[in-house]
mmCIF file of C-alpha atoms and ligand atoms in Angstrom:
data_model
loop_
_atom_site.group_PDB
_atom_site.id
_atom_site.type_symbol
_atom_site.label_atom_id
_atom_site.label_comp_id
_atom_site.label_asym_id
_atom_site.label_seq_id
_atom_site.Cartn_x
_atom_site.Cartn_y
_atom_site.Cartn_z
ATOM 1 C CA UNK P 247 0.000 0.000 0.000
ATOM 2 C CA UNK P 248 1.045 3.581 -0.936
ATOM 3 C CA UNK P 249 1.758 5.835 1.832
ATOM 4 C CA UNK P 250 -0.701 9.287 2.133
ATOM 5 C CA UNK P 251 0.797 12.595 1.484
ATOM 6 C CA UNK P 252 -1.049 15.538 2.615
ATOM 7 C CA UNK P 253 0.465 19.029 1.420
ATOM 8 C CA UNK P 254 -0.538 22.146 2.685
ATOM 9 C CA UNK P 255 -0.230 24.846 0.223
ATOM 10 C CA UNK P 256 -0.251 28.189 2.334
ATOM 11 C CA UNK P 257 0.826 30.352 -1.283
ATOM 12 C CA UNK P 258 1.485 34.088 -0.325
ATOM 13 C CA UNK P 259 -0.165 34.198 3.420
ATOM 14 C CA UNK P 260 0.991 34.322 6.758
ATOM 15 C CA UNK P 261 3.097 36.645 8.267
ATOM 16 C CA UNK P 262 5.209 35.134 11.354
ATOM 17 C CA UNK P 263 2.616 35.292 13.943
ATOM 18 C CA UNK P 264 0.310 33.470 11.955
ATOM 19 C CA UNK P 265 2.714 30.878 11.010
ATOM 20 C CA UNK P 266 3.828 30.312 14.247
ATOM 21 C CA UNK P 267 -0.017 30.326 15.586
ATOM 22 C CA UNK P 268 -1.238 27.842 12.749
ATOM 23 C CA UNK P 269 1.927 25.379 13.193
ATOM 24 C CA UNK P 270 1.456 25.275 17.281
ATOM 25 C CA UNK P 271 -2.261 24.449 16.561
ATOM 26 C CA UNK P 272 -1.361 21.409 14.433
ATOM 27 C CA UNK P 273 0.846 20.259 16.644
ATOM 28 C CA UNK P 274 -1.922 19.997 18.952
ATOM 29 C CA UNK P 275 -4.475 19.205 16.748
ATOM 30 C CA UNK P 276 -2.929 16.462 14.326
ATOM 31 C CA UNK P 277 -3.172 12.539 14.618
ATOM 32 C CA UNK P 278 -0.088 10.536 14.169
ATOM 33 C CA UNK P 279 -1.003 8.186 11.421
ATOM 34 C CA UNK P 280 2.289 6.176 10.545
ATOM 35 C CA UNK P 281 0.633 5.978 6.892
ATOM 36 C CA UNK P 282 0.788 9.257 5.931
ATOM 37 C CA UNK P 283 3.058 11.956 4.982
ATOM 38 C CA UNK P 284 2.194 15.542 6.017
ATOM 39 C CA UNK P 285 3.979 18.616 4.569
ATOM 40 C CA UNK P 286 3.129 22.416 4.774
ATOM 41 C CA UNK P 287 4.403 24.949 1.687
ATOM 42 C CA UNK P 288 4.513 27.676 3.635
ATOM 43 C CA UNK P 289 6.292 31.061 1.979
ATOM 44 C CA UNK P 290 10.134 31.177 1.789
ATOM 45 C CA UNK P 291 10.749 33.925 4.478
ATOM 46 C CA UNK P 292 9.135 31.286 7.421
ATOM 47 C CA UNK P 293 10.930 28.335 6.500
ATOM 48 C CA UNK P 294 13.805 29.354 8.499
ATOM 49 C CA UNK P 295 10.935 29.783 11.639
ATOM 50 C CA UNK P 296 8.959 27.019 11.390
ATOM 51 C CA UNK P 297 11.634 24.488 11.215
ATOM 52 C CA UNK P 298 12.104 24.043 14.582
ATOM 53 C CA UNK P 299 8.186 24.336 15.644
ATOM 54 C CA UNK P 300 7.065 21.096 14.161
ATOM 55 C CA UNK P 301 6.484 18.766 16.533
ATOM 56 C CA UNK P 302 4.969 15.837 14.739
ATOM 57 C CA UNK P 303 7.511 12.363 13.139
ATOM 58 C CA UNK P 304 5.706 12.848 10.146
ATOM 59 C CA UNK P 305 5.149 16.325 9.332
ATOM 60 C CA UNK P 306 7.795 17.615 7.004
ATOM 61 C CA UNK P 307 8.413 21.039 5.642
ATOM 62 C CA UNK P 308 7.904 21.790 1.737
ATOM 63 C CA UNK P 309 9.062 25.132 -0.349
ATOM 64 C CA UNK P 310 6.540 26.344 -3.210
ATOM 65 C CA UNK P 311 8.933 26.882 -5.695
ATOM 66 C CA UNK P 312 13.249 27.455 -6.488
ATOM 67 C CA UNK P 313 15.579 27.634 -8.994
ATOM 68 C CA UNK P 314 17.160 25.219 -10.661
ATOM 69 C CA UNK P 315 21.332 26.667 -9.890
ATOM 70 C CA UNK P 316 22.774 26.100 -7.085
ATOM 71 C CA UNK P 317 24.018 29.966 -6.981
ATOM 72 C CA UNK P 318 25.028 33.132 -9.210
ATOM 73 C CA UNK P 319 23.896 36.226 -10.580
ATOM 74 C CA UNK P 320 19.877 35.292 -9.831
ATOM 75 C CA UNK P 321 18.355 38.372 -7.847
ATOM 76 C CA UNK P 322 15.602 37.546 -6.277
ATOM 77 C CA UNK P 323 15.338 33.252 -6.317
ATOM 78 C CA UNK P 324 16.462 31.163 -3.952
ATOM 79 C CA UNK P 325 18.407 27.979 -5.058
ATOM 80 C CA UNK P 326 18.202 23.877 -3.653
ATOM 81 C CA UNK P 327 21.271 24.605 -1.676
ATOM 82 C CA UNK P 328 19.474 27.356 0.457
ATOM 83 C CA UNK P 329 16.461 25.309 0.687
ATOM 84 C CA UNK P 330 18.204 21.680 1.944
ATOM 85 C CA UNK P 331 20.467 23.783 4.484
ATOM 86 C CA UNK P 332 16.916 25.068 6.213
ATOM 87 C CA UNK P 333 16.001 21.821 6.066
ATOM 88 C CA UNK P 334 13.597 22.008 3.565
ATOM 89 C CA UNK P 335 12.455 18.456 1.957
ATOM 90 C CA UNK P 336 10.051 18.827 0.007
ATOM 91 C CA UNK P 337 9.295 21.401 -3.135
ATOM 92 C CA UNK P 338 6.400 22.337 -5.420
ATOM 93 C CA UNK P 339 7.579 22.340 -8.940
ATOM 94 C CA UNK P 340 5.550 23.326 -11.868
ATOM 95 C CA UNK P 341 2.154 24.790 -9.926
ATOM 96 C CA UNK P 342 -0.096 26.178 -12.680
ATOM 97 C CA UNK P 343 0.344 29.896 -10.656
ATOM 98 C CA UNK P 344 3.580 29.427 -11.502
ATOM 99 C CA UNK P 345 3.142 28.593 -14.789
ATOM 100 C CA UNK P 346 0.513 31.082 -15.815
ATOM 101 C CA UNK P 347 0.999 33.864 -13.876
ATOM 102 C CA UNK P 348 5.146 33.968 -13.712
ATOM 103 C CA UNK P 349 5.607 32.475 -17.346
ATOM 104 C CA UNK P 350 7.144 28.623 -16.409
ATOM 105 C CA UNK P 351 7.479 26.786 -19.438
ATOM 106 C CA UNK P 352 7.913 23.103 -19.412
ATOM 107 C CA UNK P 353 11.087 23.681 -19.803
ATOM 108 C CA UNK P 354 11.842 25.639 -16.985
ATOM 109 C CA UNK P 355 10.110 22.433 -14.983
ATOM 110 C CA UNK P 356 12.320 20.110 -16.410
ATOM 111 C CA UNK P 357 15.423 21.591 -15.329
ATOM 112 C CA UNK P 358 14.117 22.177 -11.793
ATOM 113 C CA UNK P 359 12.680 19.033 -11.522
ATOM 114 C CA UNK P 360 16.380 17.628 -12.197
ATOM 115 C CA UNK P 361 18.352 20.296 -10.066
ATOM 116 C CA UNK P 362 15.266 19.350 -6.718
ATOM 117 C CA UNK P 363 16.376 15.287 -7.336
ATOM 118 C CA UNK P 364 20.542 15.952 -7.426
ATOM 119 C CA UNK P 365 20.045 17.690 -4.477
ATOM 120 C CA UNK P 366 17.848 15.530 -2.281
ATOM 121 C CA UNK P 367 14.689 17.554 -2.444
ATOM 122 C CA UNK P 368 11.244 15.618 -3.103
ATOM 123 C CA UNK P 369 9.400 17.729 -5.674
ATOM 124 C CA UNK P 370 6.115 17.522 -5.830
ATOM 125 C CA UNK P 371 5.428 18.400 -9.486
ATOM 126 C CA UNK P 372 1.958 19.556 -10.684
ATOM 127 C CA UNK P 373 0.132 18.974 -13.584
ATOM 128 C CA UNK P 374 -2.791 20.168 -14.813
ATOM 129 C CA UNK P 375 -5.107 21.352 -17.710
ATOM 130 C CA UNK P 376 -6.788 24.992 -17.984
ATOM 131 C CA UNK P 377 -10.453 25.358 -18.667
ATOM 132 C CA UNK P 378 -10.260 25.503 -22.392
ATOM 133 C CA UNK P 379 -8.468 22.579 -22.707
ATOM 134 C CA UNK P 380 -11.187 20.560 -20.939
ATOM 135 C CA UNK P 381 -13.811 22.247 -22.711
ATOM 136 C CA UNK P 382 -12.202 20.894 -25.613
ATOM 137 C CA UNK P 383 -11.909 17.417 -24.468
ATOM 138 C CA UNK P 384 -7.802 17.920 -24.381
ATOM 139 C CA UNK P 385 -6.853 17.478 -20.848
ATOM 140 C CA UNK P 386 -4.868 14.216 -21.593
ATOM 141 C CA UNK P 387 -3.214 15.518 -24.336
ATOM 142 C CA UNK P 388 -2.265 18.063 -22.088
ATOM 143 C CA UNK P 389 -1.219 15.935 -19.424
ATOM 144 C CA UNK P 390 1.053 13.504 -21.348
ATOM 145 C CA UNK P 391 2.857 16.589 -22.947
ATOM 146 C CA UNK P 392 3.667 17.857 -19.270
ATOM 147 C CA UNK P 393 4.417 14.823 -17.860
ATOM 148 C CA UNK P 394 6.927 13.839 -20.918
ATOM 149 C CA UNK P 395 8.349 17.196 -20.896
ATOM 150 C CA UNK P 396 8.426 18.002 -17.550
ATOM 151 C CA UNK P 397 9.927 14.474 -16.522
ATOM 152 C CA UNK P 398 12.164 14.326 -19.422
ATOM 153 C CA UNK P 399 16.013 12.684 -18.745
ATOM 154 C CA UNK P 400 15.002 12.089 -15.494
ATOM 155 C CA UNK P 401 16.198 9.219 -14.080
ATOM 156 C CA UNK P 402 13.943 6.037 -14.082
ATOM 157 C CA UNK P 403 15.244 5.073 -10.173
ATOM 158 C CA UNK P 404 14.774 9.024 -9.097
ATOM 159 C CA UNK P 405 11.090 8.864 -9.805
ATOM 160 C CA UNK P 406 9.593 7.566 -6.759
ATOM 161 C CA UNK P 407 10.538 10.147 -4.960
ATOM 162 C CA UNK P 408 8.464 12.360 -7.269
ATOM 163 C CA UNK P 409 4.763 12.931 -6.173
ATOM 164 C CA UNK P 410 2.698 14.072 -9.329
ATOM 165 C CA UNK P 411 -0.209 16.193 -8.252
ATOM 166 C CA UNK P 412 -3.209 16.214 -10.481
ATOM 167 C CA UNK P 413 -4.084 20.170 -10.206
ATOM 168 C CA UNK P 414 -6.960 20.798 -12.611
ATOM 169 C CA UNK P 415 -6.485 24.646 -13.176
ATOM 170 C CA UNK P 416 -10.268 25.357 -13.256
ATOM 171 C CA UNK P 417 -10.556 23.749 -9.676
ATOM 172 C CA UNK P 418 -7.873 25.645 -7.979
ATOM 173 C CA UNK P 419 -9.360 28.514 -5.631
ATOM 174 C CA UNK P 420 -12.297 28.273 -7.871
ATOM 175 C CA UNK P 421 -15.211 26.290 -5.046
ATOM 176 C CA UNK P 422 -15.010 23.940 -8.042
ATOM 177 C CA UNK P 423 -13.592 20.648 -7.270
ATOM 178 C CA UNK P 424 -13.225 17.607 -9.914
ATOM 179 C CA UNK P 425 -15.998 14.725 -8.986
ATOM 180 C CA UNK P 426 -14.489 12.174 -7.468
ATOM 181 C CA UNK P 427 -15.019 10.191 -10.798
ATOM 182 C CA UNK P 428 -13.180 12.820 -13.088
ATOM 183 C CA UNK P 429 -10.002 13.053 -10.700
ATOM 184 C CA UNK P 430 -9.711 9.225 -10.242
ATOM 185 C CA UNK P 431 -10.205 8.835 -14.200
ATOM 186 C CA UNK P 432 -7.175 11.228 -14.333
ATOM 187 C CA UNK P 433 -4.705 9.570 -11.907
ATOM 188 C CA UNK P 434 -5.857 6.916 -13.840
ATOM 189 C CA UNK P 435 -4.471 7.738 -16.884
ATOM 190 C CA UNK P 436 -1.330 9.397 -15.135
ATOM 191 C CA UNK P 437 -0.252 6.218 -13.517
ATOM 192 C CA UNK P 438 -0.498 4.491 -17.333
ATOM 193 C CA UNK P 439 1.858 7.106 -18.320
ATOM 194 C CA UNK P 440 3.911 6.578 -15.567
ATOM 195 C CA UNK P 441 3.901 2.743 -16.972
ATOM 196 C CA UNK P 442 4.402 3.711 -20.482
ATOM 197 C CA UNK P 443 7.520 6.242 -20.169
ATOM 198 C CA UNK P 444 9.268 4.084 -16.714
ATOM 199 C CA UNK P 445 8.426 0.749 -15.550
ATOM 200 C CA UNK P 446 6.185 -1.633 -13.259
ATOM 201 C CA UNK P 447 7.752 -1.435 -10.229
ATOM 202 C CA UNK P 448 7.286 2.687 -10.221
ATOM 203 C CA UNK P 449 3.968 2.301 -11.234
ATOM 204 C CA UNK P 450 2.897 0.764 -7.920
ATOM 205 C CA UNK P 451 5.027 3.561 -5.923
ATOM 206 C CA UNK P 452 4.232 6.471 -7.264
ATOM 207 C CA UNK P 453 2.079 8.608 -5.482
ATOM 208 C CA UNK P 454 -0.606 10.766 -7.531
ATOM 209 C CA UNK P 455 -2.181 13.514 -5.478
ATOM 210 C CA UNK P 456 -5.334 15.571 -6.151
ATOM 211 C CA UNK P 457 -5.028 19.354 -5.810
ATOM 212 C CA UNK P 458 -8.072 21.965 -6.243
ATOM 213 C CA UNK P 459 -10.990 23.089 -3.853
ATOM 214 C CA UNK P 460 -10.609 20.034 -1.342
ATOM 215 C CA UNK P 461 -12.431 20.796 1.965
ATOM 216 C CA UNK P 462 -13.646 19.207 4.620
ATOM 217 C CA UNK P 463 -16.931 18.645 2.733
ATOM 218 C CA UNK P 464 -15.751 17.067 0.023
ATOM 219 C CA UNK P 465 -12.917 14.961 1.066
ATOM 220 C CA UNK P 466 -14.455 11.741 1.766
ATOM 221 C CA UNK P 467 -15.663 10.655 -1.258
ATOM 222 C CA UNK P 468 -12.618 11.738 -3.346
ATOM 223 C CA UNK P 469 -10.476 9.570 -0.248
ATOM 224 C CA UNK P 470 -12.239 6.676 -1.722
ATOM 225 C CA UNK P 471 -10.954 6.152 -4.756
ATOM 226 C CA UNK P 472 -8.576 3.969 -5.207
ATOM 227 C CA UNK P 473 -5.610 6.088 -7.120
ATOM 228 C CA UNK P 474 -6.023 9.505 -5.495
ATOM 229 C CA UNK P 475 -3.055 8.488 -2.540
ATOM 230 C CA UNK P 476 -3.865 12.011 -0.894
ATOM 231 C CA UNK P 477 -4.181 15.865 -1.529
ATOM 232 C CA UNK P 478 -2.029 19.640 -2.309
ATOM 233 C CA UNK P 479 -4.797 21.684 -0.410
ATOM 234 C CA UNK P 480 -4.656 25.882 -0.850
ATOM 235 C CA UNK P 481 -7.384 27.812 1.091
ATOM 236 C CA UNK P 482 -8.628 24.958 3.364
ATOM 237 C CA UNK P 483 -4.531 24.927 4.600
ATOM 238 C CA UNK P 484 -4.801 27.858 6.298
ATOM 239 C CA UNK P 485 -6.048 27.232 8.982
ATOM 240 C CA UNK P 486 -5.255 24.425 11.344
ATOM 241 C CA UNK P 487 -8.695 23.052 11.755
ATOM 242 C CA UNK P 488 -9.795 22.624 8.330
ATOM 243 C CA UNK P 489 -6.241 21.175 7.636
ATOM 244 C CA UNK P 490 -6.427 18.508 10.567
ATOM 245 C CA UNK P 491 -10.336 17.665 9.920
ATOM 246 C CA UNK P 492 -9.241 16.528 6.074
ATOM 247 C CA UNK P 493 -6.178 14.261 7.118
ATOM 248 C CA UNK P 494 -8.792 13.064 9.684
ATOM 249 C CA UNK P 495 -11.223 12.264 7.402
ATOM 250 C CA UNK P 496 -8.366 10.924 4.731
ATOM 251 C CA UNK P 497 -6.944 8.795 6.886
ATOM 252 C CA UNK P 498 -10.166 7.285 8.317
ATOM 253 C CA UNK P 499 -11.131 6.389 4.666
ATOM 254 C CA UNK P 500 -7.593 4.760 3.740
ATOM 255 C CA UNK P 501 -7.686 2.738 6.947
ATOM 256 C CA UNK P 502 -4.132 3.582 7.632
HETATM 257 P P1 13P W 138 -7.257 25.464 -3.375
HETATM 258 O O1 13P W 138 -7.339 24.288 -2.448
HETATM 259 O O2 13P W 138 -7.344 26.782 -2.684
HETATM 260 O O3 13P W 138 -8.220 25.308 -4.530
HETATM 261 O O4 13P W 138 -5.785 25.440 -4.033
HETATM 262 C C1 13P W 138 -5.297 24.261 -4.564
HETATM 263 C C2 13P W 138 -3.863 24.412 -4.902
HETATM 264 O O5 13P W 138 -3.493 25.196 -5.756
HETATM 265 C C3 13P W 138 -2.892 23.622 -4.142
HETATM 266 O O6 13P W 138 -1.621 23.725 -4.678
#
């Protein structure tokens, strides 16, 4: 059985107080659950602050984005070396904010994905297809173009460490969550691209995560399918409550 892996994406919120606030609640308010992973994204200037807060064996601390050098001439990004020494181990690569909003081409994703693995940082890499590309029946054309880009020359034994979060970019902040049925039919098809371009054994490994407009209401039924191993959750993140109440709920449905 897969292990869970429960991100929380806090994006651009939270100033230190808050942080500190939101971390000391979940230390109160989390289960252990041996089965699942749990990592919060918060923003680069509290990594170096929250470090030393978290008080649970398996909450981990993730960055939302970096650069792919390790240093140099590259005002204003921060670089894997920075991230591993705060002990960082975990990073977002690839969200579709960064992508639309901050021009990330696949690319771009490639060669961070590749710089994240050398230096012993899990990425979590998102994929995902806009509105207009569903509307037009393309969103695994999409997906297999991202996925072979974004993954290419990476090597076949560095890919378990990669979870792929399915981020439909109509869902995200949106209220508008994939059914249950459309996300699973999506990991779906991820995990027979995962068997296409690698091999069996990753197959059964890999984690797929679902990412847009999970909440507390809607949480158990997409915990019951079978290929969505766990969530990258924005808005309901922020606060420690909502957070706790999903991996409550998700790990009450996996049984672990
Ligand atoms: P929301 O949960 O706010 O829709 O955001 C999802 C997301 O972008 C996680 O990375």
């Amino acid at each position: 059985m897969r292990r869970g892996f429960i991100g929380g994406n806090w994006k651009m919120n939270k100033v230190l107080q808050e942080a500190k606030e939101t971390v000391e609640n979940l230390n109160k308010s989390l289960i252990f659950s041996r089965g699942i992973d749990i990592v919060i994204f918060p923003p680069y200037t509290l990594l170096f602050f929250l470090k030393d807060l978290i008080d649970l064996p398996n909450m981990y601390l993730g960055a939302q984005n970096m650069h792919w050098e390790e240093n140099g001439a590259f005002t204003g990004e921060i670089s894997p070396l920075m991230l591993k020494d705060l002990g960082v181990e975990y990073v977002i690569i690839g969200h579709s904010e960064r992508r639309t909003l901050f021009g990330e081409t696949d690319e771009i994703i490639n060669k961070k994905l590749i710089s994240a693995l050398k230096h012993g940082l899990k990425p979590v890499l998102c994929l995902g297809e806009s509105v207009e590309e569903r509307k037009k029946d393309m969103e695994k054309e999409v997906i297999e173009r991202q996925f072979k880009q974004d993954l290419r020359r990476v090597p076949i034994n560095f890919l378990e460490n990669i979870v792929i979060a399915y981020e439909p970019v109509w869902a995200i902040g949106t209220g508008l969550n994939a059914t249950p049925n459309e996300a699973e039919e999506m990991h779906k098809f991820i995990r027979t691209l995962v068997e296409k371009y690698a091999n069996d054994n990753i197959v059964e490994k890999i984690r797929i995560i679902y990412g847009g407009s999970v909440r507390v209401e809607n949480v158990e039924e997409l915990s019951l399918k079978e290929d969505i191993d766990g969530f990258l959750i924005g808005g309901a993140s922020l606060r420690a409550d909502s957070f706790s109440k999903i991996i409550e709920i998700f790990n009450e449905v996996k049984g672990f």
